[in-house]
Each structure stands twice: as C-alpha cells, then as structure tokens.
Coordinates of C-alpha atoms in Angstrom, one line a residue:
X323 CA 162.7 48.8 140.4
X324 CA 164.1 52.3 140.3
X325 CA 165.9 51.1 136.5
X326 CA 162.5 50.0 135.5
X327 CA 161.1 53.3 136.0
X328 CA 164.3 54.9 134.5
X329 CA 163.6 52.6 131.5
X330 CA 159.7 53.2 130.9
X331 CA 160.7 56.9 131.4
X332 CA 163.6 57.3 129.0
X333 CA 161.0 55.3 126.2
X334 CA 158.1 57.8 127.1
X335 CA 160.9 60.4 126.4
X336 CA 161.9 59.1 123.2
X337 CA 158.3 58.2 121.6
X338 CA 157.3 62.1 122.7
X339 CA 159.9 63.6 120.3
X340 CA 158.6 63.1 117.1
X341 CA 155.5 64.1 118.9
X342 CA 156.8 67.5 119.4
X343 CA 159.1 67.9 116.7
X344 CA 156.8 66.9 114.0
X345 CA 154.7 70.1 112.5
X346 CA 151.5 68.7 110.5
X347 CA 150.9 69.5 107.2
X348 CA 148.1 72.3 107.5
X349 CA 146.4 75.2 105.9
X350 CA 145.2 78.6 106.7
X351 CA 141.4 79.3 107.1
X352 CA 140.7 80.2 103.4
X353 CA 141.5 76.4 102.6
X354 CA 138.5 74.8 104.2
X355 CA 135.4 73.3 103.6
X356 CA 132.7 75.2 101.0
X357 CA 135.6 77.3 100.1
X358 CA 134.9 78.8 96.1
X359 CA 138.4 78.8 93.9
X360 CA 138.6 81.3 91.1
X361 CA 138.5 79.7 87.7
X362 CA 140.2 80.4 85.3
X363 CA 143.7 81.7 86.1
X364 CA 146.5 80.3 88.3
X365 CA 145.4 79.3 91.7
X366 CA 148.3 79.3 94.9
X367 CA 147.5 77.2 97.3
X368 CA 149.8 77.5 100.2
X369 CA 150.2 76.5 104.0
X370 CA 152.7 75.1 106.7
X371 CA 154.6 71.7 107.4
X372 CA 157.8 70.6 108.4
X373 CA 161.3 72.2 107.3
X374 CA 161.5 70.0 104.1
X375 CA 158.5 67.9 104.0
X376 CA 157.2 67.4 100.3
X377 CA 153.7 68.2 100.3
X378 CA 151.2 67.2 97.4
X379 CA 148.0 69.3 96.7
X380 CA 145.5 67.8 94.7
X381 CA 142.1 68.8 92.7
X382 CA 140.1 68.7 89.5
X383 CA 143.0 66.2 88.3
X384 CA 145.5 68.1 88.9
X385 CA 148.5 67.7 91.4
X386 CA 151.0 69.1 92.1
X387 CA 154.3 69.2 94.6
X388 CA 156.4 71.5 96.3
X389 CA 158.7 71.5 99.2
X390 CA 158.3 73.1 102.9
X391 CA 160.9 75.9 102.9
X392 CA 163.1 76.4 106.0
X393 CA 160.2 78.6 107.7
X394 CA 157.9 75.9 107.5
X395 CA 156.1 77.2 104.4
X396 CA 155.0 75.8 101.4
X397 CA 152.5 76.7 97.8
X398 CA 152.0 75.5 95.0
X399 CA 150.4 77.2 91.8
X400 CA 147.3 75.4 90.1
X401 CA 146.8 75.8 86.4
X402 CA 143.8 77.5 85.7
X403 CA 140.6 75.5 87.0
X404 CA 137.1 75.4 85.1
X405 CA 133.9 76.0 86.8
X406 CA 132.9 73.3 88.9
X407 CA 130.8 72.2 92.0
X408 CA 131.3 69.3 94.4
X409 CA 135.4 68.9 94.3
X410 CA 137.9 67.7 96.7
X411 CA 140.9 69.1 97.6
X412 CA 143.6 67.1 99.0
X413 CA 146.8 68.0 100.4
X414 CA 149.1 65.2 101.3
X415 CA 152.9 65.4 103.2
X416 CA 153.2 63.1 106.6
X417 CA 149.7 63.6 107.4
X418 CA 147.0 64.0 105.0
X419 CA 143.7 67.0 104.7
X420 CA 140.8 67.0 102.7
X421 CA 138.5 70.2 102.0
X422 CA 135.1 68.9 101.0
X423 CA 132.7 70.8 98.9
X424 CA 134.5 73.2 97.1
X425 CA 133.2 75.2 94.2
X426 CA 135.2 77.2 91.1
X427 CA 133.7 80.0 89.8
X428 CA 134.0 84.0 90.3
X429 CA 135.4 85.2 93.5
X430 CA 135.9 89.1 95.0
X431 CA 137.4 90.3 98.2
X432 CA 134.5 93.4 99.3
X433 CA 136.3 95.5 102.1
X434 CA 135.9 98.8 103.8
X435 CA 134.4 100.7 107.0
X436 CA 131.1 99.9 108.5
X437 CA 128.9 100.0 105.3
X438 CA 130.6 97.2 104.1
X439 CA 130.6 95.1 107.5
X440 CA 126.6 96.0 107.7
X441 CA 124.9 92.9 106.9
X442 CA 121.6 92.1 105.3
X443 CA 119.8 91.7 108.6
X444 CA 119.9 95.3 109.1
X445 CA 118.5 96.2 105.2
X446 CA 115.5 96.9 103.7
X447 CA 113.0 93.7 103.1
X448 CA 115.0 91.8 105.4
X449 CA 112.2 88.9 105.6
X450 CA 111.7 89.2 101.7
X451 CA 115.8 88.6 101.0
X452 CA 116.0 86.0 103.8
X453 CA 113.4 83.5 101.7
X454 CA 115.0 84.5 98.0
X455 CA 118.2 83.1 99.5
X456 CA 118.3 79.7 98.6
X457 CA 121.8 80.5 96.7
X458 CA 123.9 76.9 97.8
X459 CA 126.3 78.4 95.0
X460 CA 127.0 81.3 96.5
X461 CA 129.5 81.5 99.9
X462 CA 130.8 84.0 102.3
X463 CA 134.1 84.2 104.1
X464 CA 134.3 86.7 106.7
X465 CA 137.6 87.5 108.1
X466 CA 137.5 87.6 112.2
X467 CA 140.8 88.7 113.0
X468 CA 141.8 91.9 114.1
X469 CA 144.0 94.4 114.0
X470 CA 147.6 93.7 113.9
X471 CA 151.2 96.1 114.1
X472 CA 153.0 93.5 112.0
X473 CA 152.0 91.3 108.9
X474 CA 150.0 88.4 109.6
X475 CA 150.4 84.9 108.1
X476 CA 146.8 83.5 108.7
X477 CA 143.4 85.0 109.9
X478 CA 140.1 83.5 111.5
X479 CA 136.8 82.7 109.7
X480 CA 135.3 80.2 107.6
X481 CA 133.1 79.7 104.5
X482 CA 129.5 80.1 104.8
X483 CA 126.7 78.6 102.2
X484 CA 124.4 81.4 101.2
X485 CA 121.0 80.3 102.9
X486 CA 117.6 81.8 104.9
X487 CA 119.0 81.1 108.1
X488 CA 122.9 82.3 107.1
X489 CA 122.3 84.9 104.8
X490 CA 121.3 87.7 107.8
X491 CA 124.9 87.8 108.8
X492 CA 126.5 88.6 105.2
X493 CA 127.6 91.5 104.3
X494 CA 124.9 93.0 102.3
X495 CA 126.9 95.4 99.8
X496 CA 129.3 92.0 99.4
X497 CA 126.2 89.9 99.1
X498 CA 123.7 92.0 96.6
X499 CA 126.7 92.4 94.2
X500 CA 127.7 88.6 94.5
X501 CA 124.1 88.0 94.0
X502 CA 124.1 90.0 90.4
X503 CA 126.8 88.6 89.6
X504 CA 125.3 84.5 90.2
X505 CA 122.5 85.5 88.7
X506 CA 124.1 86.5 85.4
X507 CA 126.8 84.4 84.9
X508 CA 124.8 81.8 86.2
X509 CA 128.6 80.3 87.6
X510 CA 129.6 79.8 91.9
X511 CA 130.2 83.3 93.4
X512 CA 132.8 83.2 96.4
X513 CA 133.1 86.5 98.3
X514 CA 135.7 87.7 101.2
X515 CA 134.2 90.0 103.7
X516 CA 137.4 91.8 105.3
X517 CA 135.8 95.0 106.7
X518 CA 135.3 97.1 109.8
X519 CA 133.5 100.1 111.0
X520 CA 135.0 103.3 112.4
X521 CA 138.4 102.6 110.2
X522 CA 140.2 105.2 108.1
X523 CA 141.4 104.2 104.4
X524 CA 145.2 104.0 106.1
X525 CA 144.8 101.4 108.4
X526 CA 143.6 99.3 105.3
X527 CA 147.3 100.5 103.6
X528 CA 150.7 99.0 104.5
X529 CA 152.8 101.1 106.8
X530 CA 155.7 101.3 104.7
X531 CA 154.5 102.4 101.5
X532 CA 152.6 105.5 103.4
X533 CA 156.2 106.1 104.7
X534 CA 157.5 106.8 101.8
X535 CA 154.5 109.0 100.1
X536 CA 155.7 112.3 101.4
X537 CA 151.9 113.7 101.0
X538 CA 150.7 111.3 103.4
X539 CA 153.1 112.6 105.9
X540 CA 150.4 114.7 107.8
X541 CA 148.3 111.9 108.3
X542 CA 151.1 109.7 110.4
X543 CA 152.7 112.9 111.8
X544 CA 149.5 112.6 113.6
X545 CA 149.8 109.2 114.8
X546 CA 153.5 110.0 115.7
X547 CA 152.2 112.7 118.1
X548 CA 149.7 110.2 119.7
X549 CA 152.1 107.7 120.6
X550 CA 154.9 110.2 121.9
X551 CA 152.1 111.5 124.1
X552 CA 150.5 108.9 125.2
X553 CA 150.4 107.5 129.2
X554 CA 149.1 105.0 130.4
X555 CA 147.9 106.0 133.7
X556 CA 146.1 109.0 132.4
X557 CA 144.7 107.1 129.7
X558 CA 143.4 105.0 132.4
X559 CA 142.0 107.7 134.8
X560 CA 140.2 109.6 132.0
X561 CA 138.3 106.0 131.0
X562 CA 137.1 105.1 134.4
X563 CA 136.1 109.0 135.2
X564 CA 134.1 108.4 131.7
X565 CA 133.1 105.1 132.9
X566 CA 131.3 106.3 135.6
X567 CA 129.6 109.2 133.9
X568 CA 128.5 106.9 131.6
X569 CA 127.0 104.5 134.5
X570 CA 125.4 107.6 135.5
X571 CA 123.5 108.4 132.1
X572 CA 122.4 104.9 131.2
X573 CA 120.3 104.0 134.7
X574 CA 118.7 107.5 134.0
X575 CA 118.4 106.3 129.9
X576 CA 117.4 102.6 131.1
X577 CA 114.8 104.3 133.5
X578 CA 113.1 106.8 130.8
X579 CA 112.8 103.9 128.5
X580 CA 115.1 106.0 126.7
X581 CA 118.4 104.6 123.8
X582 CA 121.7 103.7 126.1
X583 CA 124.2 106.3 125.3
X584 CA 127.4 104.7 123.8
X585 CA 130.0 103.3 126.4
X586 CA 133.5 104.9 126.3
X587 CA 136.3 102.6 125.1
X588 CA 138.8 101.0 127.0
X589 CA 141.7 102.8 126.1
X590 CA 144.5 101.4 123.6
X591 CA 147.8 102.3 123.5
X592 CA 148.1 104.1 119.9
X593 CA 150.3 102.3 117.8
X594 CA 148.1 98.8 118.2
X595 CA 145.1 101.0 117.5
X596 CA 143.2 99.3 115.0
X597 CA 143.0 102.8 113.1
X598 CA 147.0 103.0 113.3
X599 CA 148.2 103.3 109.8
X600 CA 148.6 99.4 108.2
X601 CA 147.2 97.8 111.5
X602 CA 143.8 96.2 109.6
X603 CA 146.1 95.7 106.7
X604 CA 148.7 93.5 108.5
X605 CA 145.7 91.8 110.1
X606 CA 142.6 91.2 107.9
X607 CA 144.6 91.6 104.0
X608 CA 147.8 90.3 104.5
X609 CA 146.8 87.0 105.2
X610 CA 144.3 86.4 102.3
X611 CA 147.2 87.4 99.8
X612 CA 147.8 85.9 97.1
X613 CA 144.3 83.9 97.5
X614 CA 143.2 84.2 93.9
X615 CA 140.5 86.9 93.0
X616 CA 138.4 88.2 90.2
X617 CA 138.0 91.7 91.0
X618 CA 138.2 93.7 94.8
X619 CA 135.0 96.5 95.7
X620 CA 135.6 99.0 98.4
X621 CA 133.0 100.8 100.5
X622 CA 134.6 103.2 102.6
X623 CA 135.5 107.3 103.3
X624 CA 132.9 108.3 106.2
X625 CA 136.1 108.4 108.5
X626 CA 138.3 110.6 106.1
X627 CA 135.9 113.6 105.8
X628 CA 137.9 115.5 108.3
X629 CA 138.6 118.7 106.7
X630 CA 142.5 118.8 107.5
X631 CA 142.6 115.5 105.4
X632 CA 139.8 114.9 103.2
X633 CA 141.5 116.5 99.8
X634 CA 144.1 113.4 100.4
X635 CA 141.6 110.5 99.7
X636 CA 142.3 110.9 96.1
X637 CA 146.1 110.0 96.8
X638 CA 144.7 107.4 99.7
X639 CA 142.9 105.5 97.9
X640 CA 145.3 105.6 94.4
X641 CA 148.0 104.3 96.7
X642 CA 145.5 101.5 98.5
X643 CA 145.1 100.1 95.0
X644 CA 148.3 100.1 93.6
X645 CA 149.9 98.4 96.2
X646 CA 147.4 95.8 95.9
X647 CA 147.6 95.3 92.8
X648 CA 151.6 94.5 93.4
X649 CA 150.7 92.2 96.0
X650 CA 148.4 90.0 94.4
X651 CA 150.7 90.4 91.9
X652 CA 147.5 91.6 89.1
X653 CA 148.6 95.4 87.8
X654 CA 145.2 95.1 86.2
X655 CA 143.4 94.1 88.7
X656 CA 139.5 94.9 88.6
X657 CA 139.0 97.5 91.7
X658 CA 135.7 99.8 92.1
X659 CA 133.9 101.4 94.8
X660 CA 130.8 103.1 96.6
X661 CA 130.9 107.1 96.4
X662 CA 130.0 108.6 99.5
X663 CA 126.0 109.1 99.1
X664 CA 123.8 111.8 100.6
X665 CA 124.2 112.2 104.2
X666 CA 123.3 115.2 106.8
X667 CA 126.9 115.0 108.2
X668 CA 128.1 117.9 110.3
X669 CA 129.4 120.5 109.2
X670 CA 132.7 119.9 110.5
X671 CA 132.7 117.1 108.0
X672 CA 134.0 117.3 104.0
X673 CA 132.1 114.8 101.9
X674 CA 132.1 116.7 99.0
X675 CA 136.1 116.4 98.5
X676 CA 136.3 112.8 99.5
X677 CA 133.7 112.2 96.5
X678 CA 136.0 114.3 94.1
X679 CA 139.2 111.9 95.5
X680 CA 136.8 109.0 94.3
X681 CA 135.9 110.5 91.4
X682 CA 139.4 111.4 90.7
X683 CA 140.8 107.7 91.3
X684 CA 139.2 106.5 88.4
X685 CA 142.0 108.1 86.2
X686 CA 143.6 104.7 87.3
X687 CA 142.8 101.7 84.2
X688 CA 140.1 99.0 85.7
X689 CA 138.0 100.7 87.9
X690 CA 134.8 101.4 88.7
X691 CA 132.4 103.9 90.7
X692 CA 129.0 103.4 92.5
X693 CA 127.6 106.7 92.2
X694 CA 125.3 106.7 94.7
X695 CA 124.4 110.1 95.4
X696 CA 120.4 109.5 95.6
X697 CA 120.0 106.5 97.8
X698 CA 121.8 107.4 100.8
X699 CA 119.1 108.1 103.8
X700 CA 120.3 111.9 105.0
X701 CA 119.6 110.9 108.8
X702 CA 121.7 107.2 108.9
X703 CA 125.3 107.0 107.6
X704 CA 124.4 103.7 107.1
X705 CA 121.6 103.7 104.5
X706 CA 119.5 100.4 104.1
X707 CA 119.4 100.3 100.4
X708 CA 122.3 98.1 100.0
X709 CA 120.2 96.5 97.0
X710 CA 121.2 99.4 94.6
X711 CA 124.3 99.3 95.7
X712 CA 125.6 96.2 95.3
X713 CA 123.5 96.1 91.5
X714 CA 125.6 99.3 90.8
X715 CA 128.3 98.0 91.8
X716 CA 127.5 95.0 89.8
X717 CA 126.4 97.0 86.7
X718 CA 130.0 97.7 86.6
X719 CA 131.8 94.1 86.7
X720 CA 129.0 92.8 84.2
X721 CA 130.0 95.3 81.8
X722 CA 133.4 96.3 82.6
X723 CA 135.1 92.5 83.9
X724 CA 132.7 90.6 82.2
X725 CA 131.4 91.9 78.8
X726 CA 127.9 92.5 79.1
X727 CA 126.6 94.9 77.2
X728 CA 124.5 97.0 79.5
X729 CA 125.3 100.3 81.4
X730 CA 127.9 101.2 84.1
X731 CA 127.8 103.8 85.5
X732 CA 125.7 107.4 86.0
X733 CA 127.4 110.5 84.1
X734 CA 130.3 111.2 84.6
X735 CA 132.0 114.8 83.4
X736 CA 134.5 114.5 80.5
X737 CA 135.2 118.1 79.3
X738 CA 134.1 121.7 80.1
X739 CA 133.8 124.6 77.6
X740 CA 133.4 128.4 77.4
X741 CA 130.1 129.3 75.5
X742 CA 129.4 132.8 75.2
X743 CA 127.8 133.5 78.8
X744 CA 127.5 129.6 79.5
X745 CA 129.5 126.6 80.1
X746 CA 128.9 123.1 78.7
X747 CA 129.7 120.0 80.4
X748 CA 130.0 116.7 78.2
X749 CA 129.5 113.9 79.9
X750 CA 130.3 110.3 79.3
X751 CA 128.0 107.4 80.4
X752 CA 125.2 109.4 79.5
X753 CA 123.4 106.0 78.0
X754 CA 120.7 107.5 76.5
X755 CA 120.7 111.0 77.0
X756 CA 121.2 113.2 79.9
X757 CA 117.9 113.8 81.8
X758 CA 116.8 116.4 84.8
X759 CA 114.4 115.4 87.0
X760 CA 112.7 117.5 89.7
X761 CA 113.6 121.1 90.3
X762 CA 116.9 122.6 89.2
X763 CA 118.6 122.4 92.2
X764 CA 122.9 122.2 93.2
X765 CA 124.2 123.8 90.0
X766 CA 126.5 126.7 90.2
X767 CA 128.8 128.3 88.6
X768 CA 131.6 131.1 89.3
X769 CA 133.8 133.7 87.7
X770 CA 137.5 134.2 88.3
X771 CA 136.7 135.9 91.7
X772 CA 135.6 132.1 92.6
X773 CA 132.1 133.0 94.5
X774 CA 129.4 130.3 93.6
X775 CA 126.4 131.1 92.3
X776 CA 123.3 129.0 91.8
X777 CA 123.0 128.8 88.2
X778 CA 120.1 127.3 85.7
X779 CA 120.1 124.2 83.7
X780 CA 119.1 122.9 80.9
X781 CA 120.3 119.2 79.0
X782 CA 120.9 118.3 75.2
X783 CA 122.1 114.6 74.9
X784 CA 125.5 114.2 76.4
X785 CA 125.7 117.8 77.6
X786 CA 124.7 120.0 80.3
X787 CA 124.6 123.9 79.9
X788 CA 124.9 126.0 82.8
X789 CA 124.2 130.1 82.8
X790 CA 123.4 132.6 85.8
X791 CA 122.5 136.5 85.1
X792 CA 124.8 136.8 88.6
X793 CA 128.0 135.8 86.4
X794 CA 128.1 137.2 83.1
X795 CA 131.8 135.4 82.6
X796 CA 131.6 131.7 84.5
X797 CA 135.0 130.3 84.8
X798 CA 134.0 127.1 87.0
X799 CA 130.9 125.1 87.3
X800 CA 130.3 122.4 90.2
X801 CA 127.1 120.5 90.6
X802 CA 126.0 118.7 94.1
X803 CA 128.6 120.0 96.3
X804 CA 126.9 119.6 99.8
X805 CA 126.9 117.1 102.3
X806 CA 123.6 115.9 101.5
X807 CA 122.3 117.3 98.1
X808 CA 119.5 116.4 96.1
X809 CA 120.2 114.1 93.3
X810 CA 118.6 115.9 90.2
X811 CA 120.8 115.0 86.8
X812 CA 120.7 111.4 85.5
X813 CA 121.1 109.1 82.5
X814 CA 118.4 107.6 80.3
X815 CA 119.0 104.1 82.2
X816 CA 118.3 105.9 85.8
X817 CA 121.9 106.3 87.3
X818 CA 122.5 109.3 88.5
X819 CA 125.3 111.8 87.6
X820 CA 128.2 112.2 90.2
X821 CA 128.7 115.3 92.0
X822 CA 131.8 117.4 90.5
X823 CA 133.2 120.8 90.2
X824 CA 134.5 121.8 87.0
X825 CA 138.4 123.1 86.3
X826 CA 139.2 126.0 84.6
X827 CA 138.1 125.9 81.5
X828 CA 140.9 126.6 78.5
X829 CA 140.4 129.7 76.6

C-alpha cells in the first residue's frame, strides 16, 4: 500500500513540473481584442514566453518569428500594415492567442493632468455627443495602472469601441480630436488615454534624465527634502486628527444639504508618491513603449504654476518630449499640446509663465499648440468645452501630420520692431488677417525701466501696433498676461492669438 501511494505521488510530482515550469506564450494589455495598429510604418509587437521558445506572430499575411530571450521576452517588427478592419492576430509558441477584431489606421497616445482624464460625461451636450457616437471605427484604451518607483513592463486596461453607452467614460480632449481626425481621413482612429489629475509634468518624465538636467535640480531637491523628513508616525497622527475634523464638517455639510468638503488623503510615503519625479512615467508610459503611434497630445501645467517653478515648464516639457521621442525611437515624432486657457486661479498661482514655457517649446520641429485662451470657464479649471479643444488640437494634425490645407493655429508672435513711439508685432498664422474684437483690452507695453502700461491697439494684416502716451520710448510689449484675461486679438479663421510678452527689441 504505502509504495502505491509513494508511486501515484512521485507521478503527480512529475506531471506538475512542466506545469510549473512552463511560462505561456502571452501578451501585454495593448495586444487584445478591438486593439487599432498604426498603419503605415513598422509595427513591434512584443510579449513574454519561455527562455527560448520560438514564437510566431501573425496578421494581414504577414508572419513573422523571433525567439524568447533569457528574461522571458520576445518582439517582432511588422512591416508597415495598410488600413484595414476586421483582422486577426495570431501569436503562436507552445500555446497559441488570437486578438479578434483589430483595426489599422491612425493611432495617438493623449496624456496629461486631470483635463485630459475628464471624460465626455462631464462636457457640454453630453446627451447630444452620446447619440452622434455611433463611431465602431474609433477605440479607446485607457491605461489603469498606477504609479510606480521603477519601470514597468505591462499596464492594465483594455480597448473600448466608441459607442452611446461607452463613449461617457472617454477622455473627451482624446476623443473630440480622435473624432476630427475619423471624420477627415475617413480611416480607424485608435487612441491611448494615459492621464491623471493632480500630477506635475515630472512625474510624467523619467527619473534619470531629470537627474542629470542641472536646471531641474530645484524641483527634486524638493522631493529629496520630503523624503529625508518624512515619519511615518506623524504622518499618520496628522491624517487621523484631519480625519476626524473632516467627520466633523461633512455631518454638519450632509445636514445643511450643503457639498461634502474633500476627505484628507491617506498619507504616502514620498518617494512612491504618484507626483514623485518618473513615478506615472515608470507606471502608465513605460509600458506602452514602443507600441506604434502617429503623433502624442499633451494637456497638462495647472500643477506647475507655482511661482518658485513655473519659468521651468519651458525646459519641462522640452525634456518630456525629447526623451520620448528617443524612446519610441521617432526624433520626429508629431507632439502638440493645450495652452493653459483662462482661469481665475489664485494669485499665488503663475499661468502666464507656464503659457510662455508652452509657447516657447514650440522652437522644437513637429509640434503644435492649442491656443486656447478664450474657452477656458474662469470659475472651473476644468472647462466643459473640450469640443474646441480637441478640433484645435486637431486643426493642427490635419494640417501639420496630415497635409490638409486648412489653418493651425491662432497668431502666433514672430518679430518685434521699434517704430518711432510704437512697436509692431508680426505675427505668423495670421490666416487671413489679424482681427480685434471687443474692447482693447491686455496690451501693454514698457520702457527700459520695465513698468507696464496699458497701451492702445490697432491691426494691419499680419501685424499689430502698440503705442501709449505713458511711454514715449516702449522697449517691451506683452499682451494677455493675467491669469484669466480676455481673449481680444484673433485670426480671420477665429483662433485666437496666444498670450506673449515681447523681447527687447534690437536697435
């Protein structure tokens, strides 16, 4: 009896270990059913299987082999794919996968802070957009995962088919620029929602490349501070004392029929703060790289208007790109983004610089600005137009990515020059003619002891003339320099004119 039971046990034993041993062929979340696949250039397709195991992928009559690396991973570059609905992809090694329904077309990554995440439940004509949205063509992946102190491999989330009933849950910026985009090209759009409110432009950045930017060196001698001060037990003391002070307030809130005052956060040690420099990098961009992409679009810079850092953004957000770029291995890789509209921030609060950073980044080839000075809503820093934002942003790819004809952008400042008691701005993107509308307002200019002075107007095609009798020798000229100012200088096609402030002009 007792070497029966020795036996059966020694064969359960041995048929376990190939059991355990063997690591199916798989693939990260990306790879899965309704996925979009950009067309036309090379496509990686990558994902895990045993030390050595040949793995075949397969579509659109191509296939193609490679061979699992020591660490279990494996990819494989597609030739460049045509536009296409209803494919298969197959990926064969021991076991065997199929993704069902994918599409090739045009596909962008949309990341950022919270007006990116904000989906099109929360915009205008909500009811309206749900019923237009019959767009099977057009999907949605939205990454899930969090935060993470070292480079991740995979990430959570899945595609979605743009319908009535999924549509509310999209991010709307993502969505009304994919939307322009369908429409025109009349091709599958596939869009990557990686995005989260509250977050600074350096959590989106890798660690190490802020490390050695010695301008940045303010931002994470900040975070260095943090975590060398940091306990635990205080952390936790000072949360529960908030804790219950918040109880407090919300039974008196609940009881007036008043809004619940926002619950304190649990507290988190600082380095796996999701706000850490490179955390949301290692954890919602890292894993989607080198997934093949037309363009990227970026709304994001509430959280950087702190005065002690806000003239940085223009370095930030240089350095976001770039590295990028070298990632997804694309130097010329399409890149644009929202400027920061109108907004009745506090005063402690510098939106005016973070727009110039913006404004300043697009010295860099392939990219692109949503001015968006005049539909922001001055009492919600999340305003519900994200219609006009994503066509901007779209006004942009169509002409810029794709070829369209059409305008771009609002004006944009080119030149500056001394005119007697005046100076002239030039302006590019002018499409038309420059145009004022409304009264006069947020132009100034300033002589060489550098106090502003609100100056009059006047336009002439591409070029704006500014004068005041209070500065008989204006060295420097700025336009819209407020938190929230009023949007008053546009192009013939409607866009407005970014806000800017002028150089010295040469002699």
């Amino acid at each position: 009896m007792m070497r029966r039971i020795l036996s059966a046990f020694c064969l359960i034993a041995l048929t376990a270990i190939p059991a355990i041993a063997r690591a199916d062929v798989r693939l990260p979340a990306l790879f899965s059913d309704h996925m979009v696949l950009q067309q036309g250039q090379p496509v990686s397709v990558w994902g895990w299987a045993d030390a050595g195991e040949a793995v075949t992928v397969s579509v659109a009559g191509q296939s193609v082999r490679a061979t699992t690396g020591d660490d279990g991973k494996w990819r494989v570059a597609l030739q460049p794919l045509e536009v296409a609905e209803g494919l298969e992809l197959k990926v064969a090694g021991k076991n065997s996968l199929t993704v069902k329904d994918v599409l090739v077309g045009e596909v962008w990554l949309g990341s950022g802070q919270s007006n990116m995440a904000m989906t099109v439940s929360r915009c205008n004509s909500v009811a309206e957009e749900q019923q237009a949205a019959r767009l099977p063509n057009l999907r949605m992946f939205t990454v899930t995962s969090g935060p993470a102190t070292s480079p991740q491999d995979e990430c959570k989330g899945q595609w979605v088919v743009c319908s009535p009933e999924t549509v509310g849950n999209f991010s709307a910026t993502a969505y009304f620029f994919g939307r322009e985009i369908h429409r025109e090209l009349q091709v599958p759009v596939g869009l990557i929602n990686s995005s989260v409110g509250g977050t600074g432009i350096e959590a989106w950045t890798d660690l190490e490349v802020q490390q050695r930017d010695p301008e940045l060196k303010p931002i994470l001698g900040e975070w260095e501070d943090r975590i060398a001060a940091y306990n635990a037990g205080r952390a936790r003391q000072q949360y529960e004392r908030a804790l219950a002070a918040w109880k407090t307030k919300a039974e008196a809130a609940r009881a007036a029929g008043k809004l619940l005052p926002r619950r304190p956060q649990v507290p988190v040690e600082p380095r796996q703060d999701r706000n850490h420099p490179g955390n949301l990098f290692n954890g919602k961009i890292a894993p989607l790289i080198p997934y093949a992409v037309r363009g990227m679009v970026w709304y994001q810079g509430e959280h950087n208007t702190r005065p002690e850092t806000a003239t940085l953004y223009h370095r930030q957000l240089t350095l976001l790109i770039t590295d990028w770029r070298i990632r997804w291995g694309q130097p010329e890789l399409p890149f644009a983004w929202v400027q920061l509209p109108n907004f009745i921030a506090p005063e402690t609060r510098d939106w005016p610089s973070v727009r110039e950073g913006m404004l300043q980044t697009l010295e860099q080839p392939h990219t692109g600005m949503a001015i968006a000075i005049d539909v922001g809503d001055p009492k919600d820093i999340h305003p519900k137009n994200k219609q006009e934002i994503g066509r901007r942003l779209a006004l942009w790819a169509l002409h810029d990515v794709y070829g369209r004809d059409i305008p771009s952008s609002g004006p944009i400042p080119t030149e500056t020059t001394l005119e007697g008691r005046s100076l002239e701005v030039r302006f590019k993107h002018a499409d038309g003619g420059l145009e004022l509308r409304g009264e006069h307002a947020g132009f100034e200019v300033a002589g060489t002891d550098g106090v502003w002075k609100t100056a009059e107007a006047r336009v002439e095609s591409d070029t704006l003339t500014l004068s005041s009798l209070d500065v008989p020798q204006p060295h420097a000229a700025r336009y819209a320099w407020s938190n929230n100012p009023t949007a008053v200088l546009f192009n013939k096609a409607g866009l407005p004119a970014t806000p800017f402030r002028t150089a010295l002009p040469k002699p």
